[in-house]
Amino acid sequence: LTVNMSLYFTVMRLTKPTLFTNLPATCEDRDLPGDLFGQLMRQDPSTIKGAETLMLGEMLTLPQNFGNIFLGETFSSYISVHNDSSQVVKDILVKADLQTSSQRLNLSASNSAVAELKPECCIDDVIHHEVKEIGTHILVCAVSYTTQQGEKLYFRKFFKFQVLKPLDVKTKFYNAETDEVFLEAQIQNITTSPMFMEKVSLEPSMMYNVTELNTVTQVDKGESTFGKMSYLQPMDTRQYLYCLKPKPEYAEKAGIIKGVTVIGKLDIVWKTNLGERGRLQTSQLQRMAPGYGDIRLSLDLIPDTVNLEEPFDIICKITNCSERTMDLVLEMCNTSSIHWCGISGRQLGKLSPGAFLSLPLTVLSSVQGLQSISGLRLTDTFLKRTYEYDDIAQVCVVCPFTSNEC
């Protein structure tokens, strides 16, 4: 509150009330107080009838202090200028600015002056601002006016408050053998009250398509892995998983997805006390794309399970990731368990920069269990350089007969 000659200045933060809580006191009937505590709780108007021992009541409590303001929430304040004198004042201009560590924002609904303010009348204004920075904020409220004697007066008041961080967000990237990228987002509630997580989504960059992996399909209906009531208690952590796959027009160009690539950003929406809404968007998430060297060899097709000593087909994709043309020769080297079927040392021809070719191959395994596909060698005849590819993928080898026959 500020008093300055003719005008009385009031600034109050607008927040939702809270549910009133009480501390029930109970005892057994054989104890000395008997049913005295029970009678007092039943007579207490703040308790729920029939459930007096619950801490939660039916009444609301108005805010008793300024409270905490968290990043992503909307800061609202009520500003009132009251003419406490017996004289009419003129040309009243009320201005509200919010000073942050990086900028100064004008929050006033109107920047025009009020012609006059009669005694016992007031000028009211409600300001709103979505908080987008953490740290110290200063609300600067200024009032200028002219008295009946023509004297111009000016005064202002500063209200300092801290904006806290509501969530701790950590991300991890996992690169699959294909071009798919898996993003794990760990979100922790670091406030002192529970949150209802309304939405946690990933907005991908223009290079990727995203699939959310946070639902379980049951009877043609997707249900959240966190249940129907998506509450996050204080200091609890929840993990969200997303699968990103490059769009076809980018996946075909080997030179594009190299080095640091932008994945996208997380959009988080939550609600707290009595539905107060908050929203955060992370900065653009980046990951370091794995390096494939001059030549990348990947598998477009491979079965999950194959029979022992029976040939099976795979399709390899060979991509030239260098900036020069290559003339490739394929050699297939058998291992103790993997045997290649076909001609080793055959010419694959020239492969220009950024181009790829699909190569069907036939393999058989002589050992049961989980076996690694290994033994491929690619030689660039221009530079006489050989590239070795082992542990390309795994396949489960089973015996099609009974255990005695195998």
CSV table of C-alpha atoms in Angstrom, one decimal:
chain,number,residue,atom,x,y,z
A,1,LEU,CA,0.0,0.0,0.0
A,2,THR,CA,1.2,3.6,-0.7
A,3,VAL,CA,-0.4,6.8,0.4
A,4,ASN,CA,0.6,10.0,-1.4
A,5,MET,CA,-1.3,13.1,-0.5
A,6,SER,CA,-4.6,12.7,-2.5
A,7,LEU,CA,-4.3,9.2,-3.8
A,8,TYR,CA,-4.3,5.8,-2.1
A,9,PHE,CA,-2.5,3.1,-4.1
A,10,THR,CA,-3.2,-0.7,-3.7
A,11,VAL,CA,-1.6,-3.7,-5.4
A,12,MET,CA,-2.7,-7.3,-4.8
A,13,ARG,CA,-1.8,-10.5,-6.5
A,14,LEU,CA,-4.7,-12.5,-7.8
A,15,THR,CA,-4.6,-16.2,-7.1
A,16,LYS,CA,-7.0,-19.1,-6.6
A,17,PRO,CA,-8.0,-20.0,-3.1
A,18,THR,CA,-7.0,-23.3,-1.5
A,19,LEU,CA,-9.1,-26.0,0.2
A,20,PHE,CA,-9.1,-25.6,3.9
A,21,THR,CA,-7.4,-28.3,5.8
A,22,ASN,CA,-7.7,-29.1,9.5
A,23,LEU,CA,-5.8,-31.4,11.9
A,24,PRO,CA,-8.2,-33.9,13.4
A,25,ALA,CA,-7.7,-35.0,17.0
A,26,THR,CA,-9.1,-38.4,17.9
A,27,CYS,CA,-8.9,-40.9,20.8
A,28,GLU,CA,-10.4,-44.2,21.7
A,29,ASP,CA,-13.7,-44.2,23.6
A,30,ARG,CA,-12.0,-45.7,26.7
A,31,ASP,CA,-9.6,-42.8,26.9
A,32,LEU,CA,-10.2,-39.9,29.4
A,33,PRO,CA,-11.7,-37.4,26.8
A,34,GLY,CA,-14.2,-40.1,25.6
A,35,ASP,CA,-16.2,-38.7,22.7
A,36,LEU,CA,-15.3,-35.0,23.4
A,37,PHE,CA,-12.9,-34.7,20.5
A,38,GLY,CA,-15.5,-36.3,18.2
A,39,GLN,CA,-18.2,-33.8,19.3
A,40,LEU,CA,-16.0,-30.9,18.7
A,41,MET,CA,-15.1,-32.1,15.2
A,42,ARG,CA,-18.8,-32.7,14.4
A,43,GLN,CA,-19.6,-29.1,15.5
A,44,ASP,CA,-16.7,-27.7,13.5
A,45,PRO,CA,-18.2,-26.0,10.3
A,46,SER,CA,-15.0,-26.6,8.4
A,47,THR,CA,-15.2,-30.5,8.5
A,48,ILE,CA,-17.1,-32.8,6.2
A,49,LYS,CA,-20.2,-34.2,7.8
A,50,GLY,CA,-19.7,-38.0,8.3
A,51,ALA,CA,-16.0,-37.7,7.5
A,52,GLU,CA,-14.7,-35.5,10.3
A,53,THR,CA,-11.4,-37.3,10.6
A,54,LEU,CA,-10.4,-36.4,7.1
A,55,MET,CA,-8.0,-33.4,6.8
A,56,LEU,CA,-9.8,-32.1,3.8
A,57,GLY,CA,-12.6,-29.7,4.4
A,58,GLU,CA,-15.5,-28.1,2.4
A,59,MET,CA,-14.3,-24.5,2.8
A,60,LEU,CA,-11.9,-22.4,0.8
A,61,THR,CA,-9.1,-20.4,2.2
A,62,LEU,CA,-8.1,-17.0,0.7
A,63,PRO,CA,-4.4,-16.5,0.0
A,64,GLN,CA,-2.6,-15.3,3.1
A,65,ASN,CA,0.6,-14.2,1.4
A,66,PHE,CA,2.1,-13.5,-2.0
A,67,GLY,CA,2.8,-17.2,-2.5
A,68,ASN,CA,5.1,-18.8,-5.1
A,69,ILE,CA,5.1,-18.0,-8.8
A,70,PHE,CA,6.5,-20.7,-11.2
A,71,LEU,CA,7.8,-20.5,-14.7
A,72,GLY,CA,5.0,-21.1,-17.2
A,73,GLU,CA,2.2,-19.9,-15.0
A,74,THR,CA,0.2,-16.7,-15.5
A,75,PHE,CA,0.9,-13.9,-13.1
A,76,SER,CA,-2.2,-11.8,-12.3
A,77,SER,CA,-2.4,-8.7,-10.2
A,78,TYR,CA,-5.1,-6.2,-9.2
A,79,ILE,CA,-4.1,-2.5,-9.1
A,80,SER,CA,-6.4,0.1,-7.6
A,81,VAL,CA,-5.9,3.9,-7.2
A,82,HIS,CA,-8.4,5.5,-4.8
A,83,ASN,CA,-9.0,9.2,-4.3
A,84,ASP,CA,-8.9,9.5,-0.5
A,85,SER,CA,-9.1,13.3,-0.5
A,86,SER,CA,-12.0,15.7,-0.8
A,87,GLN,CA,-10.6,17.3,-4.0
A,88,VAL,CA,-10.9,16.2,-7.6
A,89,VAL,CA,-7.6,15.2,-9.2
A,90,LYS,CA,-7.0,15.3,-13.0
A,91,ASP,CA,-5.0,13.6,-15.7
A,92,ILE,CA,-4.4,10.4,-13.7
A,93,LEU,CA,-2.1,8.0,-15.5
A,94,VAL,CA,-1.5,4.5,-14.0
A,95,LYS,CA,1.3,2.5,-15.5
A,96,ALA,CA,2.5,-1.0,-14.6
A,97,ASP,CA,5.8,-2.5,-15.9
A,98,LEU,CA,7.4,-5.8,-15.2
A,99,GLN,CA,11.2,-5.7,-15.1
A,100,THR,CA,13.0,-9.1,-15.6
A,101,SER,CA,16.7,-9.9,-16.0
A,102,SER,CA,16.5,-9.4,-19.7
A,103,GLN,CA,13.6,-7.0,-20.6
A,104,ARG,CA,11.1,-4.5,-19.3
A,105,LEU,CA,7.4,-5.2,-20.3
A,106,ASN,CA,4.5,-2.9,-20.2
A,107,LEU,CA,1.5,-4.7,-18.6
A,108,SER,CA,-1.0,-1.8,-18.4
A,109,ALA,CA,-4.3,-2.4,-20.2
A,110,SER,CA,-4.5,1.3,-21.3
A,111,ASN,CA,-1.8,3.9,-21.6
A,112,SER,CA,-4.2,6.8,-21.8
A,113,ALA,CA,-4.8,9.2,-18.8
A,114,VAL,CA,-8.1,9.4,-17.0
A,115,ALA,CA,-9.5,12.9,-17.2
A,116,GLU,CA,-10.5,13.2,-13.6
A,117,LEU,CA,-11.0,11.2,-10.4
A,118,LYS,CA,-13.7,12.5,-8.0
A,119,PRO,CA,-13.4,12.0,-4.2
A,120,GLU,CA,-14.0,8.4,-2.9
A,121,CYS,CA,-13.7,7.1,-6.5
A,122,CYS,CA,-11.1,4.7,-7.8
A,123,ILE,CA,-9.4,3.5,-10.9
A,124,ASP,CA,-9.1,-0.3,-11.1
A,125,ASP,CA,-7.0,-2.4,-13.5
A,126,VAL,CA,-6.2,-6.1,-13.7
A,127,ILE,CA,-2.9,-7.2,-15.4
A,128,HIS,CA,-1.9,-10.6,-16.7
A,129,HIS,CA,1.5,-11.9,-17.8
A,130,GLU,CA,2.6,-15.4,-18.7
A,131,VAL,CA,5.9,-15.9,-16.9
A,132,LYS,CA,8.7,-17.0,-19.3
A,133,GLU,CA,11.8,-16.4,-17.3
A,134,ILE,CA,13.1,-17.6,-13.9
A,135,GLY,CA,14.8,-15.4,-11.4
A,136,THR,CA,14.0,-12.0,-9.9
A,137,HIS,CA,11.1,-10.0,-11.3
A,138,ILE,CA,10.1,-6.5,-10.2
A,139,LEU,CA,6.6,-5.1,-10.7
A,140,VAL,CA,7.0,-1.3,-11.1
A,141,CYS,CA,3.7,0.6,-10.6
A,142,ALA,CA,3.7,4.3,-11.2
A,143,VAL,CA,1.0,7.0,-10.8
A,144,SER,CA,1.0,10.5,-12.1
A,145,TYR,CA,-1.7,13.1,-11.6
A,146,THR,CA,-2.5,16.8,-11.4
A,147,THR,CA,-4.1,18.5,-8.3
A,148,GLN,CA,-6.7,21.2,-8.4
A,149,GLN,CA,-3.9,23.8,-7.9
A,150,GLY,CA,-2.3,22.6,-11.1
A,151,GLU,CA,0.6,20.9,-9.3
A,152,LYS,CA,1.8,17.7,-11.1
A,153,LEU,CA,2.7,14.9,-8.8
A,154,TYR,CA,4.3,11.5,-9.5
A,155,PHE,CA,5.0,8.5,-7.3
A,156,ARG,CA,5.8,4.8,-7.9
A,157,LYS,CA,6.2,1.6,-5.9
A,158,PHE,CA,8.3,-1.5,-6.5
A,159,PHE,CA,7.2,-5.1,-5.8
A,160,LYS,CA,9.9,-7.7,-6.0
A,161,PHE,CA,9.3,-11.4,-6.3
A,162,GLN,CA,11.1,-14.6,-7.4
A,163,VAL,CA,10.0,-16.9,-10.3
A,164,LEU,CA,10.8,-20.5,-9.5
A,165,LYS,CA,11.4,-23.5,-11.7
A,166,PRO,CA,8.4,-26.0,-11.5
A,167,LEU,CA,9.8,-28.9,-13.4
A,168,ASP,CA,13.2,-30.6,-13.9
A,169,VAL,CA,13.4,-32.0,-17.4
A,170,LYS,CA,16.2,-34.3,-18.5
A,171,THR,CA,16.4,-36.0,-22.0
A,172,LYS,CA,18.3,-39.0,-23.3
A,173,PHE,CA,18.7,-40.1,-26.9
A,174,TYR,CA,19.0,-43.7,-28.1
A,175,ASN,CA,20.0,-44.4,-31.7
A,176,ALA,CA,18.6,-47.6,-33.3
A,177,GLU,CA,20.3,-49.7,-35.9
A,178,THR,CA,17.9,-48.1,-38.4
A,179,ASP,CA,17.5,-44.3,-38.8
A,180,GLU,CA,15.1,-44.2,-35.9
A,181,VAL,CA,15.9,-42.2,-32.8
A,182,PHE,CA,14.3,-42.8,-29.4
A,183,LEU,CA,13.9,-39.9,-27.0
A,184,GLU,CA,13.4,-40.5,-23.3
A,185,ALA,CA,12.2,-37.4,-21.4
A,186,GLN,CA,12.4,-37.5,-17.6
A,187,ILE,CA,10.1,-35.0,-16.0
A,188,GLN,CA,10.2,-34.3,-12.2
A,189,ASN,CA,7.8,-32.2,-10.2
A,190,ILE,CA,10.1,-30.0,-8.0
A,191,THR,CA,7.2,-27.9,-6.5
A,192,THR,CA,5.5,-28.6,-3.1
A,193,SER,CA,2.1,-29.5,-4.5
A,194,PRO,CA,0.8,-32.2,-6.9
A,195,MET,CA,0.3,-31.6,-10.6
A,196,PHE,CA,-2.2,-32.9,-13.1
A,197,MET,CA,-0.2,-33.5,-16.3
A,198,GLU,CA,-2.6,-32.4,-19.0
A,199,LYS,CA,-0.3,-32.9,-21.9
A,200,VAL,CA,3.3,-33.9,-22.6
A,201,SER,CA,4.0,-33.9,-26.3
A,202,LEU,CA,7.0,-33.7,-28.6
A,203,GLU,CA,6.8,-31.2,-31.5
A,204,PRO,CA,9.3,-32.7,-34.1
A,205,SER,CA,11.5,-30.6,-36.4
A,206,MET,CA,10.8,-30.6,-40.1
A,207,MET,CA,13.2,-33.6,-40.7
A,208,TYR,CA,11.3,-36.1,-38.5
A,209,ASN,CA,8.0,-37.8,-37.9
A,210,VAL,CA,7.2,-38.7,-34.2
A,211,THR,CA,5.3,-41.5,-32.6
A,212,GLU,CA,4.4,-41.3,-28.9
A,213,LEU,CA,5.0,-44.5,-27.0
A,214,ASN,CA,3.2,-43.6,-23.8
A,215,THR,CA,-0.1,-45.4,-24.4
A,216,VAL,CA,-1.2,-49.0,-24.4
A,217,THR,CA,-3.9,-50.1,-26.9
A,218,GLN,CA,-6.7,-52.1,-25.3
A,219,VAL,CA,-9.8,-53.0,-27.2
A,220,ASP,CA,-9.3,-50.5,-29.9
A,221,LYS,CA,-8.7,-47.7,-27.3
A,222,GLY,CA,-5.4,-46.2,-26.3
A,223,GLU,CA,-4.9,-45.9,-22.5
A,224,SER,CA,-2.1,-43.9,-20.9
A,225,THR,CA,0.7,-46.0,-19.3
A,226,PHE,CA,0.3,-43.8,-16.3
A,227,GLY,CA,-3.4,-44.6,-15.7
A,228,LYS,CA,-6.6,-42.5,-16.0
A,229,MET,CA,-5.6,-40.0,-13.3
A,230,SER,CA,-2.3,-38.5,-14.5
A,231,TYR,CA,-1.1,-36.9,-11.3
A,232,LEU,CA,2.5,-36.2,-10.5
A,233,GLN,CA,3.2,-35.9,-6.8
A,234,PRO,CA,5.9,-33.5,-5.4
A,235,MET,CA,9.5,-34.8,-6.2
A,236,ASP,CA,8.1,-37.6,-8.3
A,237,THR,CA,9.6,-38.4,-11.7
A,238,ARG,CA,7.9,-39.7,-14.8
A,239,GLN,CA,9.4,-41.0,-18.0
A,240,TYR,CA,8.0,-40.3,-21.5
A,241,LEU,CA,9.2,-42.1,-24.6
A,242,TYR,CA,9.0,-41.0,-28.2
A,243,CYS,CA,10.2,-42.6,-31.5
A,244,LEU,CA,11.4,-40.3,-34.2
A,245,LYS,CA,12.0,-41.4,-37.8
A,246,PRO,CA,13.4,-39.2,-40.6
A,247,LYS,CA,11.0,-38.3,-43.3
A,248,PRO,CA,11.5,-40.2,-46.6
A,249,GLU,CA,12.9,-37.2,-48.4
A,250,TYR,CA,15.6,-36.7,-45.8
A,251,ALA,CA,16.3,-40.4,-45.0
A,252,GLU,CA,17.3,-41.0,-48.7
A,253,LYS,CA,19.9,-38.3,-48.5
A,254,ALA,CA,22.8,-39.7,-46.5
A,255,GLY,CA,24.6,-36.4,-46.2
A,256,ILE,CA,21.8,-34.5,-44.5
A,257,ILE,CA,21.6,-36.3,-41.2
A,258,LYS,CA,25.1,-35.7,-40.0
A,259,GLY,CA,26.6,-34.0,-37.0
A,260,VAL,CA,24.3,-32.0,-34.7
A,261,THR,CA,20.6,-32.3,-35.8
A,262,VAL,CA,17.6,-30.6,-34.3
A,263,ILE,CA,15.0,-33.1,-33.0
A,264,GLY,CA,12.2,-30.8,-31.8
A,265,LYS,CA,10.9,-29.4,-28.5
A,266,LEU,CA,8.8,-30.7,-25.7
A,267,ASP,CA,5.4,-29.0,-24.9
A,268,ILE,CA,4.3,-29.6,-21.3
A,269,VAL,CA,0.9,-28.4,-19.9
A,270,TRP,CA,-0.2,-29.0,-16.3
A,271,LYS,CA,-2.8,-27.9,-13.8
A,272,THR,CA,-2.4,-27.2,-10.1
A,273,ASN,CA,-4.6,-25.9,-7.4
A,274,LEU,CA,-8.2,-25.5,-8.5
A,275,GLY,CA,-7.2,-25.8,-12.2
A,276,GLU,CA,-4.5,-23.1,-12.4
A,277,ARG,CA,-2.8,-23.8,-15.7
A,278,GLY,CA,0.9,-23.8,-16.5
A,279,ARG,CA,2.7,-24.4,-19.7
A,280,LEU,CA,6.4,-24.9,-20.6
A,281,GLN,CA,8.1,-25.4,-23.9
A,282,THR,CA,11.7,-26.5,-23.9
A,283,SER,CA,14.3,-25.1,-26.3
A,284,GLN,CA,15.1,-27.1,-29.4
A,285,LEU,CA,16.5,-30.5,-28.5
A,286,GLN,CA,19.6,-31.4,-30.3
A,287,ARG,CA,21.5,-34.7,-30.7
A,288,MET,CA,24.7,-35.7,-32.3
A,289,ALA,CA,24.0,-38.0,-35.2
A,290,PRO,CA,26.2,-41.1,-35.2
A,291,GLY,CA,29.0,-41.1,-37.7
A,292,TYR,CA,29.0,-43.8,-40.3
A,293,GLY,CA,32.3,-43.1,-42.0
A,294,ASP,CA,32.6,-43.2,-45.8
A,295,ILE,CA,30.2,-46.1,-46.3
A,296,ARG,CA,27.1,-47.0,-44.3
A,297,LEU,CA,25.8,-50.6,-44.3
A,298,SER,CA,22.4,-51.2,-42.8
A,299,LEU,CA,19.8,-53.9,-43.1
A,300,ASP,CA,16.4,-53.2,-44.7
A,301,LEU,CA,15.1,-56.8,-44.2
A,302,ILE,CA,16.1,-59.6,-41.9
A,303,PRO,CA,13.9,-62.3,-40.2
A,304,ASP,CA,13.6,-62.4,-36.5
A,305,THR,CA,13.8,-66.2,-36.3
A,306,VAL,CA,15.3,-68.7,-38.7
A,307,ASN,CA,15.8,-72.5,-38.7
A,308,LEU,CA,19.1,-74.2,-38.1
A,309,GLU,CA,21.1,-74.9,-41.3
A,310,GLU,CA,18.4,-73.5,-43.5
A,311,PRO,CA,19.3,-70.6,-45.8
A,312,PHE,CA,17.4,-67.3,-45.2
A,313,ASP,CA,17.5,-64.0,-47.1
A,314,ILE,CA,18.5,-60.5,-46.0
A,315,ILE,CA,18.6,-57.2,-47.8
A,316,CYS,CA,21.5,-54.9,-47.2
A,317,LYS,CA,21.5,-51.2,-47.9
A,318,ILE,CA,24.9,-49.7,-48.9
A,319,THR,CA,25.1,-45.9,-48.8
A,320,ASN,CA,28.0,-43.7,-50.0
A,321,CYS,CA,28.4,-41.1,-47.2
A,322,SER,CA,31.5,-39.6,-48.6
A,323,GLU,CA,31.9,-36.8,-51.2
A,324,ARG,CA,33.6,-38.9,-53.8
A,325,THR,CA,32.5,-41.7,-56.2
A,326,MET,CA,33.4,-45.3,-55.1
A,327,ASP,CA,34.0,-48.5,-57.1
A,328,LEU,CA,33.0,-51.3,-54.7
A,329,VAL,CA,33.8,-55.0,-54.4
A,330,LEU,CA,31.9,-57.2,-52.0
A,331,GLU,CA,33.7,-60.0,-50.1
A,332,MET,CA,31.8,-62.5,-47.8
A,333,CYS,CA,33.8,-64.1,-45.1
A,334,ASN,CA,32.3,-67.1,-43.1
A,335,THR,CA,32.5,-67.2,-39.4
A,336,SER,CA,32.2,-70.2,-37.0
A,337,SER,CA,28.4,-69.9,-37.1
A,338,ILE,CA,27.5,-67.8,-40.1
A,339,HIS,CA,28.0,-69.0,-43.6
A,340,TRP,CA,27.3,-66.9,-46.7
A,341,CYS,CA,25.8,-68.4,-49.8
A,342,GLY,CA,26.9,-66.8,-53.1
A,343,ILE,CA,29.9,-65.5,-54.9
A,344,SER,CA,32.5,-63.6,-52.9
A,345,GLY,CA,34.6,-60.9,-54.5
A,346,ARG,CA,31.9,-59.7,-57.0
A,347,GLN,CA,31.9,-56.2,-58.4
A,348,LEU,CA,29.1,-53.9,-57.2
A,349,GLY,CA,29.9,-51.1,-59.6
A,350,LYS,CA,30.3,-47.4,-59.0
A,351,LEU,CA,28.4,-45.6,-56.3
A,352,SER,CA,28.2,-41.8,-56.5
A,353,PRO,CA,28.1,-39.5,-53.4
A,354,GLY,CA,24.9,-39.7,-51.4
A,355,ALA,CA,23.6,-42.7,-53.5
A,356,PHE,CA,22.7,-46.1,-52.2
A,357,LEU,CA,22.0,-49.6,-53.5
A,358,SER,CA,20.0,-52.5,-52.1
A,359,LEU,CA,21.8,-55.8,-52.1
A,360,PRO,CA,20.0,-59.1,-51.4
A,361,LEU,CA,22.1,-61.8,-49.8
A,362,THR,CA,21.6,-65.4,-48.6
A,363,VAL,CA,22.9,-66.7,-45.3
A,364,LEU,CA,22.6,-69.9,-43.2
A,365,SER,CA,23.6,-70.6,-39.6
A,366,SER,CA,25.2,-73.8,-38.3
A,367,VAL,CA,24.8,-72.9,-34.6
A,368,GLN,CA,21.6,-72.4,-32.5
A,369,GLY,CA,20.9,-69.4,-30.4
A,370,LEU,CA,21.2,-65.7,-30.9
A,371,GLN,CA,23.8,-65.2,-33.7
A,372,SER,CA,25.4,-62.1,-35.1
A,373,ILE,CA,25.5,-61.4,-38.8
A,374,SER,CA,29.2,-60.8,-39.5
A,375,GLY,CA,31.9,-61.1,-42.2
A,376,LEU,CA,31.0,-58.6,-44.9
A,377,ARG,CA,33.9,-56.7,-46.5
A,378,LEU,CA,33.6,-53.8,-48.9
A,379,THR,CA,36.6,-52.6,-50.9
A,380,ASP,CA,36.9,-49.3,-52.7
A,381,THR,CA,39.1,-50.1,-55.7
A,382,PHE,CA,39.9,-46.4,-56.3
A,383,LEU,CA,41.7,-46.0,-53.0
A,384,LYS,CA,42.4,-49.7,-52.3
A,385,ARG,CA,40.6,-49.2,-49.0
A,386,THR,CA,38.7,-52.0,-47.3
A,387,TYR,CA,35.7,-51.5,-44.9
A,388,GLU,CA,34.9,-54.3,-42.5
A,389,TYR,CA,31.3,-54.9,-41.2
A,390,ASP,CA,30.8,-57.3,-38.2
A,391,ASP,CA,27.9,-57.6,-35.8
A,392,ILE,CA,25.6,-56.0,-38.3
A,393,ALA,CA,22.5,-57.5,-36.7
A,394,GLN,CA,21.3,-60.5,-34.7
A,395,VAL,CA,19.1,-63.3,-35.6
A,396,CYS,CA,17.6,-66.1,-33.4
A,397,VAL,CA,18.4,-69.6,-34.8
A,398,VAL,CA,16.2,-72.4,-33.7
A,399,CYS,CA,16.0,-76.1,-34.4
A,400,PRO,CA,12.9,-77.1,-36.4
A,401,PHE,CA,13.0,-80.7,-35.0
A,402,THR,CA,12.8,-82.1,-31.6
A,403,SER,CA,15.7,-81.7,-29.1
A,404,ASN,CA,16.8,-85.3,-29.6
A,405,GLU,CA,17.0,-84.9,-33.4
A,406,CYS,CA,19.1,-81.7,-33.1
